[in-house]
mmCIF file of C-alpha atoms and ligand atoms in Angstrom:
data_model
loop_
_atom_site.group_PDB
_atom_site.id
_atom_site.type_symbol
_atom_site.label_atom_id
_atom_site.label_comp_id
_atom_site.label_asym_id
_atom_site.label_seq_id
_atom_site.Cartn_x
_atom_site.Cartn_y
_atom_site.Cartn_z
ATOM 1 C CA MET X 9 -24.502 7.193 -5.997
ATOM 2 C CA GLN X 10 -22.713 4.951 -3.527
ATOM 3 C CA ILE X 11 -24.623 3.867 -0.420
ATOM 4 C CA ILE X 12 -22.267 3.837 2.557
ATOM 5 C CA ALA X 13 -23.681 2.202 5.688
ATOM 6 C CA HIS X 14 -22.885 4.650 8.485
ATOM 7 C CA ARG X 15 -21.636 2.620 11.502
ATOM 8 C CA GLY X 16 -23.232 -0.326 9.654
ATOM 9 C CA ALA X 17 -27.011 -0.546 9.317
ATOM 10 C CA SER X 18 -27.061 1.468 12.524
ATOM 11 C CA GLY X 19 -30.599 2.801 12.222
ATOM 12 C CA GLU X 20 -31.967 -0.691 12.869
ATOM 13 C CA TYR X 21 -29.141 -2.524 14.653
ATOM 14 C CA PRO X 22 -26.613 -1.548 17.344
ATOM 15 C CA GLU X 23 -24.099 0.771 15.706
ATOM 16 C CA ASN X 24 -20.539 -0.340 14.965
ATOM 17 C CA THR X 25 -21.241 -4.016 15.734
ATOM 18 C CA LEU X 26 -20.723 -7.132 13.644
ATOM 19 C CA LEU X 27 -24.519 -7.478 13.483
ATOM 20 C CA ALA X 28 -24.885 -3.978 12.015
ATOM 21 C CA PHE X 29 -22.135 -4.718 9.483
ATOM 22 C CA GLU X 30 -23.661 -8.093 8.481
ATOM 23 C CA GLN X 31 -27.005 -6.375 7.984
ATOM 24 C CA ALA X 32 -25.408 -3.612 5.922
ATOM 25 C CA LEU X 33 -24.011 -6.277 3.599
ATOM 26 C CA ALA X 34 -27.392 -8.048 3.494
ATOM 27 C CA GLN X 35 -29.082 -4.734 2.646
ATOM 28 C CA GLY X 36 -26.843 -4.223 -0.362
ATOM 29 C CA ALA X 37 -24.702 -1.360 0.918
ATOM 30 C CA ASP X 38 -21.818 -0.513 -1.405
ATOM 31 C CA ALA X 39 -19.608 0.322 1.556
ATOM 32 C CA ILE X 40 -19.430 0.314 5.342
ATOM 33 C CA GLU X 41 -18.176 3.178 7.488
ATOM 34 C CA LEU X 42 -16.925 2.573 11.031
ATOM 35 C CA ASP X 43 -14.993 4.424 13.736
ATOM 36 C CA VAL X 44 -11.869 3.226 15.534
ATOM 37 C CA TYR X 45 -9.800 3.947 18.637
ATOM 38 C CA ALA X 46 -6.646 2.200 19.826
ATOM 39 C CA VAL X 47 -6.603 0.380 23.159
ATOM 40 C CA GLU X 48 -3.523 -1.663 24.082
ATOM 41 C CA ASP X 49 -2.401 -1.182 20.451
ATOM 42 C CA GLU X 50 -5.521 -2.971 19.202
ATOM 43 C CA LEU X 51 -8.056 -1.071 17.103
ATOM 44 C CA ILE X 52 -11.557 -1.300 18.497
ATOM 45 C CA VAL X 53 -14.688 -0.242 16.652
ATOM 46 C CA ILE X 54 -16.738 2.293 18.584
ATOM 47 C CA HIS X 55 -17.800 5.870 17.923
ATOM 48 C CA ASP X 56 -17.511 7.529 21.332
ATOM 49 C CA PRO X 57 -14.438 7.555 23.565
ATOM 50 C CA ARG X 58 -16.835 6.883 26.431
ATOM 51 C CA LEU X 59 -18.903 3.750 26.931
ATOM 52 C CA GLU X 60 -22.249 4.953 28.265
ATOM 53 C CA ARG X 61 -24.173 5.711 25.064
ATOM 54 C CA THR X 62 -23.599 2.467 23.181
ATOM 55 C CA THR X 63 -22.682 -0.144 25.814
ATOM 56 C CA ASN X 64 -23.541 -1.257 29.334
ATOM 57 C CA GLY X 65 -20.115 -0.042 30.490
ATOM 58 C CA GLN X 66 -19.129 3.231 32.073
ATOM 59 C CA GLY X 67 -16.273 5.668 31.757
ATOM 60 C CA SER X 68 -13.592 6.189 29.162
ATOM 61 C CA ILE X 69 -12.556 3.320 26.910
ATOM 62 C CA TYR X 70 -8.984 4.065 28.004
ATOM 63 C CA GLN X 71 -9.804 3.211 31.643
ATOM 64 C CA HIS X 72 -10.495 -0.406 30.681
ATOM 65 C CA SER X 73 -8.433 -3.346 29.504
ATOM 66 C CA LEU X 74 -9.127 -4.848 26.108
ATOM 67 C CA THR X 75 -10.479 -7.956 27.854
ATOM 68 C CA ALA X 76 -12.863 -5.887 29.964
ATOM 69 C CA LEU X 77 -14.066 -3.965 26.901
ATOM 70 C CA ALA X 78 -14.680 -7.239 25.035
ATOM 71 C CA SER X 79 -16.993 -8.411 27.841
ATOM 72 C CA LEU X 80 -19.387 -5.440 27.493
ATOM 73 C CA ASP X 81 -22.773 -5.548 25.788
ATOM 74 C CA ALA X 82 -22.854 -3.164 22.839
ATOM 75 C CA GLY X 83 -26.584 -3.819 22.267
ATOM 76 C CA SER X 84 -28.612 -6.935 21.372
ATOM 77 C CA GLY X 85 -25.906 -9.083 22.961
ATOM 78 C CA GLN X 86 -23.289 -7.742 20.562
ATOM 79 C CA THR X 87 -19.766 -6.913 21.701
ATOM 80 C CA ILE X 88 -17.472 -4.044 20.758
ATOM 81 C CA PRO X 89 -15.691 -5.577 17.761
ATOM 82 C CA THR X 90 -12.031 -5.283 16.982
ATOM 83 C CA LEU X 91 -11.176 -3.973 13.529
ATOM 84 C CA TRP X 92 -9.579 -7.347 12.835
ATOM 85 C CA GLN X 93 -12.918 -9.094 13.413
ATOM 86 C CA VAL X 94 -14.599 -6.684 11.006
ATOM 87 C CA LEU X 95 -11.990 -7.259 8.299
ATOM 88 C CA GLN X 96 -12.534 -10.997 8.712
ATOM 89 C CA LEU X 97 -16.274 -10.473 8.296
ATOM 90 C CA ILE X 98 -16.080 -8.159 5.304
ATOM 91 C CA GLN X 99 -13.430 -10.112 3.352
ATOM 92 C CA ASN X 100 -13.560 -7.667 0.401
ATOM 93 C CA LYS X 101 -17.375 -8.082 0.083
ATOM 94 C CA CYS X 102 -17.785 -4.299 -0.069
ATOM 95 C CA TRP X 103 -15.486 -1.331 0.266
ATOM 96 C CA LEU X 104 -14.661 -0.089 3.713
ATOM 97 C CA ASN X 105 -14.251 3.386 5.180
ATOM 98 C CA ILE X 106 -12.296 3.299 8.438
ATOM 99 C CA GLU X 107 -12.607 6.592 10.300
ATOM 100 C CA LEU X 108 -9.682 7.168 12.652
ATOM 101 C CA LYS X 109 -10.986 8.755 15.858
ATOM 102 C CA GLY X 110 -8.088 8.235 18.254
ATOM 103 C CA ALA X 111 -4.909 10.210 17.590
ATOM 104 C CA ASP X 112 -2.812 7.097 18.364
ATOM 105 C CA THR X 113 -4.414 4.852 15.741
ATOM 106 C CA LEU X 114 -1.873 5.162 12.932
ATOM 107 C CA ALA X 115 0.796 2.661 14.035
ATOM 108 C CA PRO X 116 -1.747 -0.054 15.001
ATOM 109 C CA LEU X 117 -3.546 0.512 11.692
ATOM 110 C CA LEU X 118 -0.426 0.018 9.608
ATOM 111 C CA THR X 119 0.473 -3.147 11.523
ATOM 112 C CA LEU X 120 -3.033 -4.503 11.124
ATOM 113 C CA LEU X 121 -3.225 -3.763 7.399
ATOM 114 C CA ASP X 122 0.078 -5.516 6.761
ATOM 115 C CA ARG X 123 -1.293 -8.571 8.571
ATOM 116 C CA ALA X 124 -4.665 -8.368 6.780
ATOM 117 C CA GLU X 125 -3.003 -8.314 3.379
ATOM 118 C CA ILE X 126 -1.003 -11.435 4.195
ATOM 119 C CA GLU X 127 -3.456 -13.464 6.287
ATOM 120 C CA LEU X 128 -6.811 -12.431 4.809
ATOM 121 C CA GLY X 129 -5.793 -11.470 1.291
ATOM 122 C CA PHE X 130 -7.310 -8.097 2.124
ATOM 123 C CA ASP X 131 -7.297 -5.784 -0.869
ATOM 124 C CA LEU X 132 -6.113 -2.309 0.146
ATOM 125 C CA ALA X 133 -7.848 -0.902 -2.944
ATOM 126 C CA THR X 134 -11.166 -1.554 -1.163
ATOM 127 C CA LEU X 135 -10.137 0.698 1.713
ATOM 128 C CA LEU X 136 -10.601 4.405 2.363
ATOM 129 C CA ILE X 137 -9.173 5.835 5.583
ATOM 130 C CA SER X 138 -10.764 9.037 6.819
ATOM 131 C CA SER X 139 -10.430 11.358 9.774
ATOM 132 C CA PHE X 140 -11.242 14.816 11.036
ATOM 133 C CA ASN X 141 -7.618 14.763 12.247
ATOM 134 C CA HIS X 142 -5.849 16.052 9.132
ATOM 135 C CA PRO X 143 -2.273 15.889 10.456
ATOM 136 C CA LEU X 144 -2.954 12.211 11.163
ATOM 137 C CA LEU X 145 -4.079 11.711 7.554
ATOM 138 C CA ALA X 146 -0.963 13.507 6.330
ATOM 139 C CA ALA X 147 1.198 11.196 8.450
ATOM 140 C CA LEU X 148 -0.610 8.173 7.018
ATOM 141 C CA LYS X 149 -0.094 9.391 3.457
ATOM 142 C CA THR X 150 3.612 9.945 4.160
ATOM 143 C CA ALA X 151 3.983 6.479 5.705
ATOM 144 C CA ARG X 152 1.953 4.623 3.068
ATOM 145 C CA PRO X 153 1.300 6.774 -0.040
ATOM 146 C CA ALA X 154 -0.671 3.990 -1.739
ATOM 147 C CA ILE X 155 -3.388 3.964 0.921
ATOM 148 C CA ARG X 156 -6.374 6.024 -0.170
ATOM 149 C CA ILE X 157 -7.616 8.669 2.222
ATOM 150 C CA GLY X 158 -10.798 10.666 2.674
ATOM 151 C CA ALA X 159 -10.620 14.085 4.305
ATOM 152 C CA LEU X 160 -13.502 14.829 6.640
ATOM 153 C CA THR X 161 -14.912 18.261 7.286
ATOM 154 C CA ALA X 162 -17.782 19.356 9.489
ATOM 155 C CA SER X 163 -17.725 22.850 7.983
ATOM 156 C CA LEU X 164 -17.708 24.609 4.630
ATOM 157 C CA PRO X 165 -14.048 25.647 4.321
ATOM 158 C CA LEU X 166 -13.132 29.024 2.845
ATOM 159 C CA GLN X 167 -11.141 27.301 0.095
ATOM 160 C CA TYR X 168 -13.747 24.565 -0.334
ATOM 161 C CA ALA X 169 -12.009 21.232 -1.108
ATOM 162 C CA ALA X 170 -8.476 22.646 -1.273
ATOM 163 C CA PHE X 171 -7.566 21.056 2.076
ATOM 164 C CA ALA X 172 -8.428 17.605 0.720
ATOM 165 C CA ALA X 173 -6.374 18.115 -2.428
ATOM 166 C CA GLU X 174 -3.450 19.281 -0.277
ATOM 167 C CA LEU X 175 -3.718 16.033 1.681
ATOM 168 C CA LYS X 176 -3.619 14.084 -1.614
ATOM 169 C CA ALA X 177 -6.965 12.624 -0.659
ATOM 170 C CA GLU X 178 -9.118 10.511 -2.905
ATOM 171 C CA ALA X 179 -12.296 12.003 -1.490
ATOM 172 C CA VAL X 180 -13.709 14.795 0.607
ATOM 173 C CA HIS X 181 -16.313 13.776 3.198
ATOM 174 C CA CYS X 182 -18.743 16.607 3.924
ATOM 175 C CA ASP X 183 -21.414 17.296 6.498
ATOM 176 C CA ALA X 184 -24.883 17.344 4.921
ATOM 177 C CA ASP X 185 -25.598 20.556 6.854
ATOM 178 C CA PHE X 186 -22.943 22.477 4.894
ATOM 179 C CA ILE X 187 -22.760 20.909 1.468
ATOM 180 C CA ASP X 188 -23.537 23.202 -1.442
ATOM 181 C CA GLU X 189 -23.119 23.292 -5.209
ATOM 182 C CA TYR X 190 -19.853 25.250 -4.979
ATOM 183 C CA MET X 191 -18.274 22.594 -2.772
ATOM 184 C CA VAL X 192 -19.371 19.859 -5.167
ATOM 185 C CA LYS X 193 -18.054 21.763 -8.193
ATOM 186 C CA ASP X 194 -14.773 22.544 -6.486
ATOM 187 C CA ALA X 195 -14.241 18.935 -5.383
ATOM 188 C CA LYS X 196 -14.966 17.646 -8.870
ATOM 189 C CA ALA X 197 -12.683 20.235 -10.478
ATOM 190 C CA ARG X 198 -9.901 18.930 -8.219
ATOM 191 C CA GLY X 199 -10.607 15.330 -9.225
ATOM 192 C CA LEU X 200 -11.937 14.414 -5.799
ATOM 193 C CA LYS X 201 -14.873 12.183 -4.978
ATOM 194 C CA ILE X 202 -17.418 13.768 -2.663
ATOM 195 C CA TYR X 203 -19.254 11.784 0.017
ATOM 196 C CA VAL X 204 -21.843 13.331 2.322
ATOM 197 C CA TYR X 205 -22.864 12.357 5.883
ATOM 198 C CA THR X 206 -25.432 11.508 7.248
ATOM 199 C CA VAL X 207 -28.667 11.381 5.257
ATOM 200 C CA ASP X 208 -31.614 9.028 5.708
ATOM 201 C CA ASP X 209 -34.596 10.860 4.212
ATOM 202 C CA LYS X 210 -35.864 10.647 0.660
ATOM 203 C CA ASP X 211 -35.819 14.399 -0.018
ATOM 204 C CA GLY X 212 -32.274 14.749 1.265
ATOM 205 C CA LEU X 213 -31.044 11.788 -0.736
ATOM 206 C CA THR X 214 -32.749 12.978 -3.900
ATOM 207 C CA ALA X 215 -31.322 16.478 -3.505
ATOM 208 C CA LEU X 216 -27.807 15.097 -3.073
ATOM 209 C CA ARG X 217 -28.130 12.995 -6.169
ATOM 210 C CA GLN X 218 -29.282 16.122 -7.997
ATOM 211 C CA LEU X 219 -26.171 17.925 -6.739
ATOM 212 C CA GLY X 220 -24.043 15.153 -8.222
ATOM 213 C CA VAL X 221 -22.333 13.811 -5.105
ATOM 214 C CA ASP X 222 -20.610 10.428 -5.400
ATOM 215 C CA GLY X 223 -21.988 8.803 -2.293
ATOM 216 C CA VAL X 224 -23.913 9.206 0.912
ATOM 217 C CA PHE X 225 -23.459 7.903 4.438
ATOM 218 C CA THR X 226 -26.769 6.564 5.698
ATOM 219 C CA ASN X 227 -27.970 4.742 8.802
ATOM 220 C CA TYR X 228 -30.619 2.914 6.732
ATOM 221 C CA PRO X 229 -28.944 1.402 3.637
ATOM 222 C CA ALA X 230 -31.985 -0.607 2.471
ATOM 223 C CA ASN X 231 -34.408 2.316 2.843
ATOM 224 C CA SER X 232 -32.005 4.701 1.170
ATOM 225 C CA ARG X 233 -31.516 2.346 -1.752
ATOM 226 C CA ARG X 234 -35.278 2.064 -2.088
ATOM 227 C CA PHE X 235 -35.775 5.847 -1.940
ATOM 228 C CA LEU X 236 -33.272 6.225 -4.778
ATOM 229 C CA GLY X 237 -34.691 3.360 -6.813
ATOM 230 C CA LEU X 238 -31.418 1.428 -6.585
HETATM 231 O O1 G3P R 310 -17.407 9.518 8.419
HETATM 232 C C1 G3P R 310 -18.629 10.189 8.354
HETATM 233 C C2 G3P R 310 -19.188 10.402 9.730
HETATM 234 O O2 G3P R 310 -19.164 9.179 10.393
HETATM 235 C C3 G3P R 310 -18.424 11.432 10.511
HETATM 236 O O3 G3P R 310 -19.020 11.752 11.722
HETATM 237 O O4 G3P R 310 -19.384 11.572 14.130
HETATM 238 O O5 G3P R 310 -20.590 10.031 12.617
HETATM 239 O O6 G3P R 310 -18.158 9.753 12.985
HETATM 240 P P1 G3P R 310 -19.293 10.722 12.911
HETATM 241 MG MG1 MG R 311 -17.788 8.092 11.652
#
Protein backbone atom coordinates (compact mmCIF):
# COMPACT_ATOMS: atom_id res chain seq x y z
CA MET A 1 0.00 0.00 0.00
CA GLN A 2 1.45 3.33 -1.07
CA ILE A 3 2.04 5.95 1.63
CA ILE A 4 1.17 9.38 0.26
CA ALA A 5 2.24 12.29 2.47
CA HIS A 6 -0.83 14.53 2.64
CA ARG A 7 0.36 18.17 2.25
CA GLY A 8 3.79 16.71 3.11
CA ALA A 9 4.49 15.39 6.61
CA SER A 10 1.85 17.89 7.69
CA GLY A 11 1.00 16.30 11.03
CA GLU A 12 4.40 17.35 12.38
CA TYR A 13 5.49 20.24 10.14
CA PRO A 14 3.69 23.21 8.56
CA GLU A 15 1.52 21.84 5.77
CA ASN A 16 2.37 22.40 2.11
CA THR A 17 5.85 23.79 2.86
CA LEU A 18 9.26 22.73 1.61
CA LEU A 19 10.05 21.61 5.18
CA ALA A 20 7.00 19.31 5.23
CA PHE A 21 7.97 17.89 1.83
CA GLU A 22 11.63 17.34 2.85
CA GLN A 23 10.43 15.54 5.97
CA ALA A 24 8.02 13.41 3.95
CA LEU A 25 10.95 12.27 1.82
CA ALA A 26 13.06 11.65 4.94
CA GLN A 27 10.21 9.60 6.44
CA GLY A 28 10.12 7.30 3.43
CA ALA A 29 6.83 8.41 1.88
CA ASP A 30 6.20 6.85 -1.52
CA ALA A 31 4.51 10.02 -2.72
CA ILE A 32 3.68 13.60 -1.77
CA GLU A 33 0.31 15.26 -2.21
CA LEU A 34 -0.01 19.05 -2.38
CA ASP A 35 -2.59 21.67 -3.35
CA VAL A 36 -2.16 24.49 -5.85
CA TYR A 37 -3.75 27.79 -6.88
CA ALA A 38 -2.65 30.19 -9.61
CA VAL A 39 -1.61 33.73 -8.74
CA GLU A 40 -0.16 35.93 -11.49
CA ASP A 41 0.04 32.75 -13.61
CA GLU A 42 2.38 31.15 -11.08
CA LEU A 43 1.26 28.04 -9.20
CA ILE A 44 1.56 28.41 -5.46
CA VAL A 45 1.27 25.57 -2.97
CA ILE A 46 -1.38 26.20 -0.34
CA HIS A 47 -4.59 24.44 0.63
CA ASP A 48 -6.97 27.30 1.43
CA PRO A 49 -7.81 30.23 -0.85
CA ARG A 50 -7.51 32.39 2.26
CA LEU A 51 -4.36 33.02 4.26
CA GLU A 52 -5.45 33.04 7.89
CA ARG A 53 -5.29 29.35 8.81
CA THR A 54 -1.79 28.53 7.58
CA THR A 55 0.07 31.86 7.37
CA ASN A 56 0.49 35.16 9.19
CA GLY A 57 -1.31 36.90 6.31
CA GLN A 58 -4.93 37.87 5.97
CA GLY A 59 -7.54 37.79 3.25
CA SER A 60 -7.78 36.00 -0.05
CA ILE A 61 -4.62 34.87 -1.83
CA TYR A 62 -5.97 36.70 -4.88
CA GLN A 63 -5.84 40.06 -3.06
CA HIS A 64 -2.04 39.84 -2.83
CA SER A 65 0.84 40.01 -5.27
CA LEU A 66 3.10 37.02 -5.67
CA THR A 67 5.89 39.00 -3.99
CA ALA A 68 3.69 39.81 -1.01
CA LEU A 69 2.61 36.17 -0.69
CA ALA A 70 6.26 35.04 -0.79
CA SER A 71 7.04 37.29 2.20
CA LEU A 72 4.49 35.59 4.51
CA ASP A 73 5.33 33.09 7.23
CA ALA A 74 3.66 29.76 6.53
CA GLY A 75 4.83 28.34 9.89
CA SER A 76 8.26 27.68 11.44
CA GLY A 77 9.71 30.43 9.24
CA GLN A 78 8.64 28.60 6.08
CA THR A 79 7.21 30.45 3.09
CA ILE A 80 4.38 29.52 0.74
CA PRO A 81 6.32 27.60 -1.91
CA THR A 82 5.81 27.82 -5.62
CA LEU A 83 5.19 24.53 -7.40
CA TRP A 84 8.44 25.13 -9.27
CA GLN A 85 10.37 25.16 -5.98
CA VAL A 86 8.73 21.88 -4.99
CA LEU A 87 9.59 20.22 -8.31
CA GLN A 88 13.19 21.34 -7.82
CA LEU A 89 13.17 19.79 -4.35
CA ILE A 90 11.55 16.51 -5.33
CA GLN A 91 13.58 15.89 -8.51
CA ASN A 92 11.86 12.53 -9.16
CA LYS A 93 12.74 11.27 -5.63
CA CYS A 94 9.15 10.12 -5.13
CA TRP A 95 5.95 10.36 -7.10
CA LEU A 96 3.91 13.50 -6.82
CA ASN A 97 0.18 14.16 -6.63
CA ILE A 98 -0.65 17.76 -7.54
CA GLU A 99 -4.22 18.62 -6.56
CA LEU A 100 -5.60 21.48 -8.63
CA LYS A 101 -7.69 23.73 -6.37
CA GLY A 102 -8.01 26.89 -8.45
CA ALA A 103 -10.13 26.69 -11.60
CA ASP A 104 -7.51 28.73 -13.50
CA THR A 105 -4.59 26.38 -12.84
CA LEU A 106 -4.56 24.39 -16.08
CA ALA A 107 -2.66 26.76 -18.40
CA PRO A 108 0.04 27.59 -15.80
CA LEU A 109 0.40 23.88 -15.04
CA LEU A 110 0.99 22.93 -18.66
CA THR A 111 3.55 25.71 -19.08
CA LEU A 112 5.34 24.69 -15.91
CA LEU A 113 5.44 20.99 -16.79
CA ASP A 114 6.92 21.73 -20.21
CA ARG A 115 9.64 23.76 -18.49
CA ALA A 116 10.20 21.11 -15.79
CA GLU A 117 10.70 18.39 -18.38
CA ILE A 118 13.33 20.45 -20.18
CA GLU A 119 15.12 22.19 -17.30
CA LEU A 120 14.80 19.64 -14.49
CA GLY A 121 14.51 16.42 -16.47
CA PHE A 122 11.22 15.97 -14.63
CA ASP A 123 9.62 12.64 -15.44
CA LEU A 124 5.90 13.09 -16.12
CA ALA A 125 5.39 9.40 -15.32
CA THR A 126 6.00 10.29 -11.66
CA LEU A 127 3.08 12.71 -11.70
CA LEU A 128 -0.60 12.31 -10.91
CA ILE A 129 -2.84 15.36 -11.26
CA SER A 130 -6.04 15.31 -9.24
CA SER A 131 -8.96 17.60 -8.59
CA PHE A 132 -12.50 17.73 -7.30
CA ASN A 133 -13.11 19.88 -10.41
CA HIS A 134 -13.88 17.16 -12.96
CA PRO A 135 -14.39 19.43 -15.99
CA LEU A 136 -10.90 20.77 -15.28
CA LEU A 137 -9.52 17.22 -15.30
CA ALA A 138 -11.34 16.52 -18.56
CA ALA A 139 -9.78 19.64 -20.09
CA LEU A 140 -6.35 18.53 -18.91
CA LYS A 141 -6.82 15.07 -20.41
CA THR A 142 -7.91 16.62 -23.71
CA ALA A 143 -4.92 18.98 -23.75
CA ARG A 144 -2.33 16.41 -22.67
CA PRO A 145 -3.68 12.82 -22.88
CA ALA A 146 -0.39 11.35 -21.62
CA ILE A 147 -0.65 13.08 -18.24
CA ARG A 148 -2.09 10.74 -15.62
CA ILE A 149 -5.03 12.00 -13.62
CA GLY A 150 -6.72 11.06 -10.37
CA ALA A 151 -10.41 11.81 -9.92
CA LEU A 152 -11.32 13.01 -6.45
CA THR A 153 -14.64 12.40 -4.77
CA ALA A 154 -15.87 13.39 -1.33
CA SER A 155 -18.94 11.18 -1.69
CA LEU A 156 -19.93 7.64 -2.62
CA PRO A 157 -21.27 8.13 -6.17
CA LEU A 158 -24.32 6.21 -7.34
CA GLN A 159 -22.28 4.61 -10.12
CA TYR A 160 -19.25 4.13 -7.88
CA ALA A 161 -16.03 4.69 -9.90
CA ALA A 162 -17.75 5.18 -13.26
CA PHE A 163 -17.03 8.93 -13.21
CA ALA A 164 -13.30 8.25 -12.93
CA ALA A 165 -13.34 5.77 -15.80
CA GLU A 166 -15.25 8.31 -17.90
CA LEU A 167 -12.49 10.83 -17.20
CA LYS A 168 -9.90 8.25 -18.35
CA ALA A 169 -8.32 8.56 -14.93
CA GLU A 170 -5.56 6.37 -13.63
CA ALA A 171 -6.96 6.45 -10.12
CA VAL A 172 -9.97 7.34 -8.03
CA HIS A 173 -9.26 9.27 -4.83
CA CYS A 174 -11.90 8.60 -2.17
CA ASP A 175 -12.83 10.09 1.16
CA ALA A 176 -12.16 7.64 4.01
CA ASP A 177 -15.62 8.48 5.40
CA PHE A 178 -17.35 6.94 2.36
CA ILE A 179 -15.11 4.17 1.11
CA ASP A 180 -16.62 0.70 1.08
CA GLU A 181 -15.94 -2.71 -0.42
CA TYR A 182 -18.25 -2.05 -3.39
CA MET A 183 -16.32 1.07 -4.36
CA VAL A 184 -13.03 -0.81 -4.13
CA LYS A 185 -14.37 -3.71 -6.20
CA ASP A 186 -15.85 -1.40 -8.80
CA ALA A 187 -12.64 0.64 -9.13
CA LYS A 188 -10.56 -2.50 -9.52
CA ALA A 189 -12.97 -3.98 -12.07
CA ARG A 190 -12.50 -0.79 -14.11
CA GLY A 191 -8.71 -1.07 -13.88
CA LEU A 192 -8.41 1.96 -11.64
CA LYS A 193 -6.11 2.44 -8.68
CA ILE A 194 -7.87 3.51 -5.50
CA TYR A 195 -6.32 5.97 -3.04
CA VAL A 196 -8.04 7.02 0.18
CA TYR A 197 -7.75 10.28 2.16
CA THR A 198 -6.94 11.04 4.98
CA VAL A 199 -6.04 8.32 7.48
CA ASP A 200 -3.53 8.48 10.33
CA ASP A 201 -4.66 5.82 12.80
CA LYS A 202 -3.55 2.21 12.95
CA ASP A 203 -7.05 0.70 12.86
CA GLY A 204 -8.05 2.80 9.88
CA LEU A 205 -4.88 1.98 7.99
CA THR A 206 -5.17 -1.72 8.73
CA ALA A 207 -8.81 -1.78 7.63
CA LEU A 208 -7.94 -0.08 4.34
CA ARG A 209 -5.20 -2.55 3.65
CA GLN A 210 -7.72 -5.31 4.34
CA LEU A 211 -10.07 -3.71 1.81
CA GLY A 212 -7.30 -3.84 -0.77
CA VAL A 213 -6.85 -0.14 -1.53
CA ASP A 214 -3.69 0.87 -3.41
CA GLY A 215 -2.63 3.76 -1.24
CA VAL A 216 -3.51 6.12 1.56
CA PHE A 217 -3.05 9.83 2.12
CA THR A 218 -1.66 10.40 5.60
CA ASN A 219 -0.43 13.39 7.59
CA TYR A 220 2.08 11.16 9.43
CA PRO A 221 4.03 9.11 6.85
CA ALA A 222 6.56 7.65 9.33
CA ASN A 223 3.90 6.63 11.87
CA SER A 224 1.69 5.17 9.18
CA ARG A 225 4.55 3.15 7.75
CA ARG A 226 5.31 1.86 11.23
CA PHE A 227 1.66 0.96 11.90
CA LEU A 228 1.63 -1.08 8.69
CA GLY A 229 5.00 -2.68 9.33
CA LEU A 230 6.47 -1.10 6.19
O1 LIG B 1 -6.13 14.84 -2.41
C1 LIG B 1 -6.63 14.28 -1.24
C2 LIG B 1 -7.08 15.35 -0.29
O2 LIG B 1 -6.04 16.27 -0.16
C3 LIG B 1 -8.33 16.05 -0.74
O3 LIG B 1 -8.83 16.93 0.20
O4 LIG B 1 -9.14 19.11 1.25
O5 LIG B 1 -7.19 17.74 1.89
O6 LIG B 1 -7.26 18.82 -0.33
P1 LIG B 1 -8.06 18.21 0.77
MG1 LIG C 1 -5.40 18.08 -1.15
